[in-house]
PDB file of C-alpha atoms and ligand atoms in Angstrom:
ATOM      1  CA  MET H  62      -0.124  -0.263   0.054  1.00  0.00           C
ATOM      2  CA  TYR H  63       2.870   2.172   0.739  1.00  0.00           C
ATOM      3  CA  GLU H  64       6.688   2.362   0.924  1.00  0.00           C
ATOM      4  CA  LEU H  65       8.722   3.955   3.827  1.00  0.00           C
ATOM      5  CA  LEU H  66      11.603   5.599   2.799  1.00  0.00           C
ATOM      6  CA  ASP H  67      14.671   6.280   5.187  1.00  0.00           C
ATOM      7  CA  PHE H  68      16.856   9.009   3.214  1.00  0.00           C
ATOM      8  CA  LYS H  69      20.519   8.658   3.945  1.00  0.00           C
ATOM      9  CA  LYS H  70      21.743  11.381   6.334  1.00  0.00           C
ATOM     10  CA  ILE H  71      24.972  13.015   5.927  1.00  0.00           C
ATOM     11  CA  THR H  72      25.978  14.284   9.140  1.00  0.00           C
ATOM     12  CA  ASP H  73      28.822  16.342  10.768  1.00  0.00           C
ATOM     13  CA  GLU H  74      29.188  19.142  13.353  1.00  0.00           C
ATOM     14  CA  ARG H  75      27.533  21.420  11.143  1.00  0.00           C
ATOM     15  CA  GLY H  76      24.269  18.911  11.100  1.00  0.00           C
ATOM     16  CA  ASN H  77      22.375  16.927   8.714  1.00  0.00           C
ATOM     17  CA  LEU H  78      22.135  16.824   4.809  1.00  0.00           C
ATOM     18  CA  VAL H  79      19.846  14.701   2.766  1.00  0.00           C
ATOM     19  CA  VAL H  80      19.931  14.310  -1.073  1.00  0.00           C
ATOM     20  CA  ILE H  81      17.060  13.376  -3.117  1.00  0.00           C
ATOM     21  CA  GLU H  82      17.551  12.522  -6.764  1.00  0.00           C
ATOM     22  CA  ASN H  83      15.259  11.200  -9.520  1.00  0.00           C
ATOM     23  CA  ASN H  84      14.775   7.728  -9.813  1.00  0.00           C
ATOM     24  CA  LYS H  85      17.366   7.226  -7.032  1.00  0.00           C
ATOM     25  CA  GLU H  86      15.976   7.697  -3.429  1.00  0.00           C
ATOM     26  CA  ILE H  87      12.608   8.864  -5.485  1.00  0.00           C
ATOM     27  CA  PRO H  88      11.393   5.753  -7.425  1.00  0.00           C
ATOM     28  CA  PHE H  89      10.437   7.955 -10.120  1.00  0.00           C
ATOM     29  CA  GLU H  90      11.367  11.235 -12.656  1.00  0.00           C
ATOM     30  CA  ILE H  91      10.450  14.143 -10.531  1.00  0.00           C
ATOM     31  CA  GLN H  92       7.754  16.286 -12.178  1.00  0.00           C
ATOM     32  CA  ARG H  93       6.643  18.624  -9.400  1.00  0.00           C
ATOM     33  CA  ILE H  94       6.935  19.424  -5.785  1.00  0.00           C
ATOM     34  CA  TYR H  95       4.503  21.241  -3.599  1.00  0.00           C
ATOM     35  CA  TYR H  96       4.421  21.788  -0.053  1.00  0.00           C
ATOM     36  CA  ILE H  97       1.840  22.356   2.705  1.00  0.00           C
ATOM     37  CA  TRP H  98       2.407  24.272   6.097  1.00  0.00           C
ATOM     38  CA  GLY H  99       0.252  26.608   8.418  1.00  0.00           C
ATOM     39  CA  THR H 100      -2.688  23.680   8.630  1.00  0.00           C
ATOM     40  CA  PRO H 101      -4.806  24.885  11.598  1.00  0.00           C
ATOM     41  CA  ASP H 102      -5.084  22.657  14.741  1.00  0.00           C
ATOM     42  CA  GLY H 103      -7.692  19.640  13.717  1.00  0.00           C
ATOM     43  CA  VAL H 104      -7.870  20.527  10.326  1.00  0.00           C
ATOM     44  CA  ASP H 105      -7.245  17.181   7.990  1.00  0.00           C
ATOM     45  CA  ARG H 106      -6.449  17.283   4.227  1.00  0.00           C
ATOM     46  CA  GLY H 107      -6.308  14.989   1.319  1.00  0.00           C
ATOM     47  CA  PHE H 108      -9.539  12.898   1.325  1.00  0.00           C
ATOM     48  CA  HIS H 109      -8.772  11.491  -2.362  1.00  0.00           C
ATOM     49  CA  ALA H 110      -7.059   8.676  -4.215  1.00  0.00           C
ATOM     50  CA  HIS H 111      -5.077   9.364  -7.646  1.00  0.00           C
ATOM     51  CA  ARG H 112      -5.406   7.295 -10.518  1.00  0.00           C
ATOM     52  CA  GLN H 113      -2.190   7.508 -11.919  1.00  0.00           C
ATOM     53  CA  LEU H 114       0.269   9.541  -9.662  1.00  0.00           C
ATOM     54  CA  THR H 115       3.089   8.380  -7.618  1.00  0.00           C
ATOM     55  CA  GLN H 116       4.058  10.602  -4.965  1.00  0.00           C
ATOM     56  CA  VAL H 117       6.394  10.594  -1.891  1.00  0.00           C
ATOM     57  CA  ALA H 118       5.705  12.592   1.310  1.00  0.00           C
ATOM     58  CA  ILE H 119       8.052  14.061   3.827  1.00  0.00           C
ATOM     59  CA  CYS H 120       7.485  16.214   6.865  1.00  0.00           C
ATOM     60  CA  LEU H 121      10.491  18.268   6.658  1.00  0.00           C
ATOM     61  CA  SER H 122       9.339  20.086   9.984  1.00  0.00           C
ATOM     62  CA  GLY H 123       7.024  18.573  13.014  1.00  0.00           C
ATOM     63  CA  SER H 124       4.904  15.761  12.450  1.00  0.00           C
ATOM     64  CA  CYS H 125       1.670  14.670  10.578  1.00  0.00           C
ATOM     65  CA  ASP H 126      -0.384  11.460  10.320  1.00  0.00           C
ATOM     66  CA  ILE H 127      -1.391   9.680   6.961  1.00  0.00           C
ATOM     67  CA  LEU H 128      -4.236   7.427   6.684  1.00  0.00           C
ATOM     68  CA  PHE H 129      -3.976   4.983   3.734  1.00  0.00           C
ATOM     69  CA  ASP H 130      -6.848   3.051   2.382  1.00  0.00           C
ATOM     70  CA  ASN H 131      -6.313   0.866  -0.450  1.00  0.00           C
ATOM     71  CA  GLY H 132     -10.421  -0.102  -0.477  1.00  0.00           C
ATOM     72  CA  LYS H 133      -9.749  -3.152   1.815  1.00  0.00           C
ATOM     73  CA  ASP H 134      -7.126  -2.465   4.243  1.00  0.00           C
ATOM     74  CA  LYS H 135      -6.594   0.796   6.323  1.00  0.00           C
ATOM     75  CA  LYS H 136      -3.124   1.991   7.700  1.00  0.00           C
ATOM     76  CA  VAL H 137      -2.155   5.050   9.837  1.00  0.00           C
ATOM     77  CA  ILE H 138       1.789   5.933   9.829  1.00  0.00           C
ATOM     78  CA  THR H 139       3.117   9.225  11.573  1.00  0.00           C
ATOM     79  CA  LEU H 140       5.955  11.094   9.431  1.00  0.00           C
ATOM     80  CA  ASN H 141       8.133  12.665  12.127  1.00  0.00           C
ATOM     81  CA  ARG H 142      11.747  13.138  10.909  1.00  0.00           C
ATOM     82  CA  PRO H 143      12.781  15.194   7.710  1.00  0.00           C
ATOM     83  CA  ASN H 144      14.951  12.140   6.896  1.00  0.00           C
ATOM     84  CA  TYR H 145      11.900   9.703   6.388  1.00  0.00           C
ATOM     85  CA  GLY H 146       9.232   9.537   3.588  1.00  0.00           C
ATOM     86  CA  VAL H 147       6.488   7.603   2.406  1.00  0.00           C
ATOM     87  CA  THR H 148       5.161   6.768  -1.106  1.00  0.00           C
ATOM     88  CA  ILE H 149       1.514   7.535  -1.774  1.00  0.00           C
ATOM     89  CA  GLU H 150       0.610   4.987  -4.796  1.00  0.00           C
ATOM     90  CA  PRO H 151      -1.888   5.375  -7.349  1.00  0.00           C
ATOM     91  CA  MET H 152      -5.521   4.066  -6.201  1.00  0.00           C
ATOM     92  CA  VAL H 153      -4.698   4.581  -2.392  1.00  0.00           C
ATOM     93  CA  TRP H 154      -7.078   6.826  -0.588  1.00  0.00           C
ATOM     94  CA  HIS H 155      -5.163   8.953   1.838  1.00  0.00           C
ATOM     95  CA  GLU H 156      -6.081  11.499   4.397  1.00  0.00           C
ATOM     96  CA  MET H 157      -3.691  13.906   6.337  1.00  0.00           C
ATOM     97  CA  ARG H 158      -4.400  14.425   9.891  1.00  0.00           C
ATOM     98  CA  ASN H 159      -2.874  15.797  13.365  1.00  0.00           C
ATOM     99  CA  PHE H 160      -0.443  18.116  11.588  1.00  0.00           C
ATOM    100  CA  SER H 161       1.858  19.645  14.236  1.00  0.00           C
ATOM    101  CA  GLU H 162       1.738  23.555  14.352  1.00  0.00           C
ATOM    102  CA  ASP H 163       5.229  23.744  12.993  1.00  0.00           C
ATOM    103  CA  SER H 164       4.582  20.833  10.405  1.00  0.00           C
ATOM    104  CA  ILE H 165       6.008  21.692   6.670  1.00  0.00           C
ATOM    105  CA  PHE H 166       4.877  18.719   4.612  1.00  0.00           C
ATOM    106  CA  LEU H 167       6.574  18.470   1.558  1.00  0.00           C
ATOM    107  CA  VAL H 168       5.335  16.353  -1.391  1.00  0.00           C
ATOM    108  CA  ILE H 169       7.510  15.247  -4.543  1.00  0.00           C
ATOM    109  CA  ALA H 170       5.149  14.052  -7.419  1.00  0.00           C
ATOM    110  CA  SER H 171       5.683  12.162 -10.660  1.00  0.00           C
ATOM    111  CA  GLY H 172       3.312  14.277 -12.599  1.00  0.00           C
ATOM    112  CA  LYS H 173       2.038  17.794 -13.419  1.00  0.00           C
ATOM    113  CA  TYR H 174      -1.437  18.624 -11.310  1.00  0.00           C
ATOM    114  CA  ASP H 175      -4.164  17.387 -13.077  1.00  0.00           C
ATOM    115  CA  GLU H 176      -7.661  17.318 -11.412  1.00  0.00           C
ATOM    116  CA  SER H 177      -8.702  14.802 -13.493  1.00  0.00           C
ATOM    117  CA  ASP H 178      -6.455  12.383 -11.859  1.00  0.00           C
ATOM    118  CA  TYR H 179      -8.161  13.159  -8.502  1.00  0.00           C
ATOM    119  CA  ILE H 180     -10.935  10.602  -7.192  1.00  0.00           C
ATOM    120  CA  ARG H 181     -12.011  12.837  -4.629  1.00  0.00           C
ATOM    121  CA  ASP H 182     -15.446  10.765  -4.057  1.00  0.00           C
ATOM    122  CA  PHE H 183     -15.134   7.789  -1.585  1.00  0.00           C
ATOM    123  CA  GLU H 184     -17.970   5.682  -2.967  1.00  0.00           C
ATOM    124  CA  GLU H 185     -16.419   5.977  -6.388  1.00  0.00           C
ATOM    125  CA  PHE H 186     -13.155   5.013  -5.084  1.00  0.00           C
ATOM    126  CA  ILE H 187     -14.553   2.045  -3.381  1.00  0.00           C
ATOM    127  CA  LYS H 188     -16.487   1.159  -6.882  1.00  0.00           C
ATOM    128  CA  LEU H 189     -13.314   1.646  -8.748  1.00  0.00           C
ATOM    129  CA  THR H 190     -11.291  -0.939  -6.354  1.00  0.00           C
ATOM    130  CA  SER H 191     -11.281  -4.548  -7.675  1.00  0.00           C
ATOM    131  CA  PHE H 192     -11.608  -5.438  -3.633  1.00  0.00           C
ATOM    132  CA  GLN H 193     -15.271  -4.531  -3.689  1.00  0.00           C
ATOM    133  CA  SER H 194     -16.414  -7.574  -5.883  1.00  0.00           C
ATOM    134  CA  GLU H 195     -14.347 -10.003  -3.821  1.00  0.00           C
TER     135      GLU H 195
HETATM  136  C1  T46 J 620      -2.020  14.878  -2.505  1.00  0.00           C
HETATM  137  C2  T46 J 620      -1.961  15.331  -1.144  1.00  0.00           C
HETATM  138  C3  T46 J 620      -1.003  14.648  -0.473  1.00  0.00           C
HETATM  139  C4  T46 J 620      -2.783  23.181  -7.537  1.00  0.00           C
HETATM  140  O1  T46 J 620      -3.468  24.140  -8.377  1.00  0.00           O
HETATM  141  N1  T46 J 620      -1.557  22.644  -7.893  1.00  0.00           N
HETATM  142  C5  T46 J 620      -1.249  21.458  -7.196  1.00  0.00           C
HETATM  143  O2  T46 J 620      -0.088  21.302  -7.594  1.00  0.00           O
HETATM  144  C6  T46 J 620      -1.825  20.980  -6.026  1.00  0.00           C
HETATM  145  C7  T46 J 620      -1.133  20.044  -5.438  1.00  0.00           C
HETATM  146  C8  T46 J 620      -3.058  21.814  -5.804  1.00  0.00           C
HETATM  147  N2  T46 J 620      -3.535  22.625  -6.373  1.00  0.00           N
HETATM  148  C9  T46 J 620      -4.790  23.270  -5.823  1.00  0.00           C
HETATM  149  C10 T46 J 620      -5.822  22.253  -6.158  1.00  0.00           C
HETATM  150  C11 T46 J 620      -7.095  22.700  -4.980  1.00  0.00           C
HETATM  151  O3  T46 J 620      -7.642  24.059  -5.495  1.00  0.00           O
HETATM  152  O4  T46 J 620      -4.603  23.694  -4.478  1.00  0.00           O
HETATM  153  C12 T46 J 620      -5.814  23.637  -4.064  1.00  0.00           C
HETATM  154  C13 T46 J 620      -5.462  22.377  -2.623  1.00  0.00           C
HETATM  155  O5  T46 J 620      -5.552  21.262  -3.273  1.00  0.00           O
HETATM  156  P1  T46 J 620      -6.177  19.994  -2.506  1.00  0.00           P
HETATM  157  O6  T46 J 620      -7.447  20.145  -1.887  1.00  0.00           O
HETATM  158  O7  T46 J 620      -6.045  18.698  -3.431  1.00  0.00           O
HETATM  159  O8  T46 J 620      -4.787  19.685  -1.271  1.00  0.00           O
HETATM  160  P2  T46 J 620      -4.820  18.475  -0.291  1.00  0.00           P
HETATM  161  O9  T46 J 620      -3.884  18.861   0.758  1.00  0.00           O
HETATM  162  O10 T46 J 620      -6.093  17.674  -0.078  1.00  0.00           O
HETATM  163  O11 T46 J 620      -4.011  17.335  -1.352  1.00  0.00           O
HETATM  164  C14 T46 J 620      -2.826  17.840  -1.675  1.00  0.00           C
HETATM  165  C15 T46 J 620      -2.710  17.167  -3.115  1.00  0.00           C
HETATM  166  O12 T46 J 620      -3.613  18.110  -3.985  1.00  0.00           O
HETATM  167  C16 T46 J 620      -2.568  15.908  -3.549  1.00  0.00           C
HETATM  168  O13 T46 J 620      -2.492  15.537  -4.741  1.00  0.00           O
HETATM  169  O14 T46 J 620      -2.047  13.710  -2.911  1.00  0.00           O
HETATM  170  O15 T46 J 620      -1.913  16.824  -1.087  1.00  0.00           O
END
């Protein structure tokens, strides 16, 4: 449903540095980066799946939880280190919750923004997942 990524830290007396390159630390060609911060307390985001887009999310500062749902199983993971990432795969419903006040949520995406790639209706998502007919 997702892959956890533990980016290599280059640490010396000046602090830490993480390197992210196309098709290396990130398992695709990077087309877009966006980031989210200033999420008010108690506000959740996401609530959609992507048809084709693959992404990697990193909480550069602070923490947040992501709920993943593939139509059959649900998992919640916490991102709370700037050297940890998680893939957001196509056809996985995701909801971001519990953003800390200092959170900076960075997303690296395999494609340009395309609203037609979003499935924002949960019932439609469930219909489109093959698990429903099992
Ligand atoms: C995702 C999760 C993790 C754009 O115009 N261009 C963009 O590249 C993006 C990402 C968004 N927008 C517009 C679309 C909406 O009018 O910005 C507005 C907020 O987007 P949205 O409500 O989709 O934001 P989130 O936080 O619910 O979801 C975002 C990404 O959109 C989504 O792809 O997987 O973060």
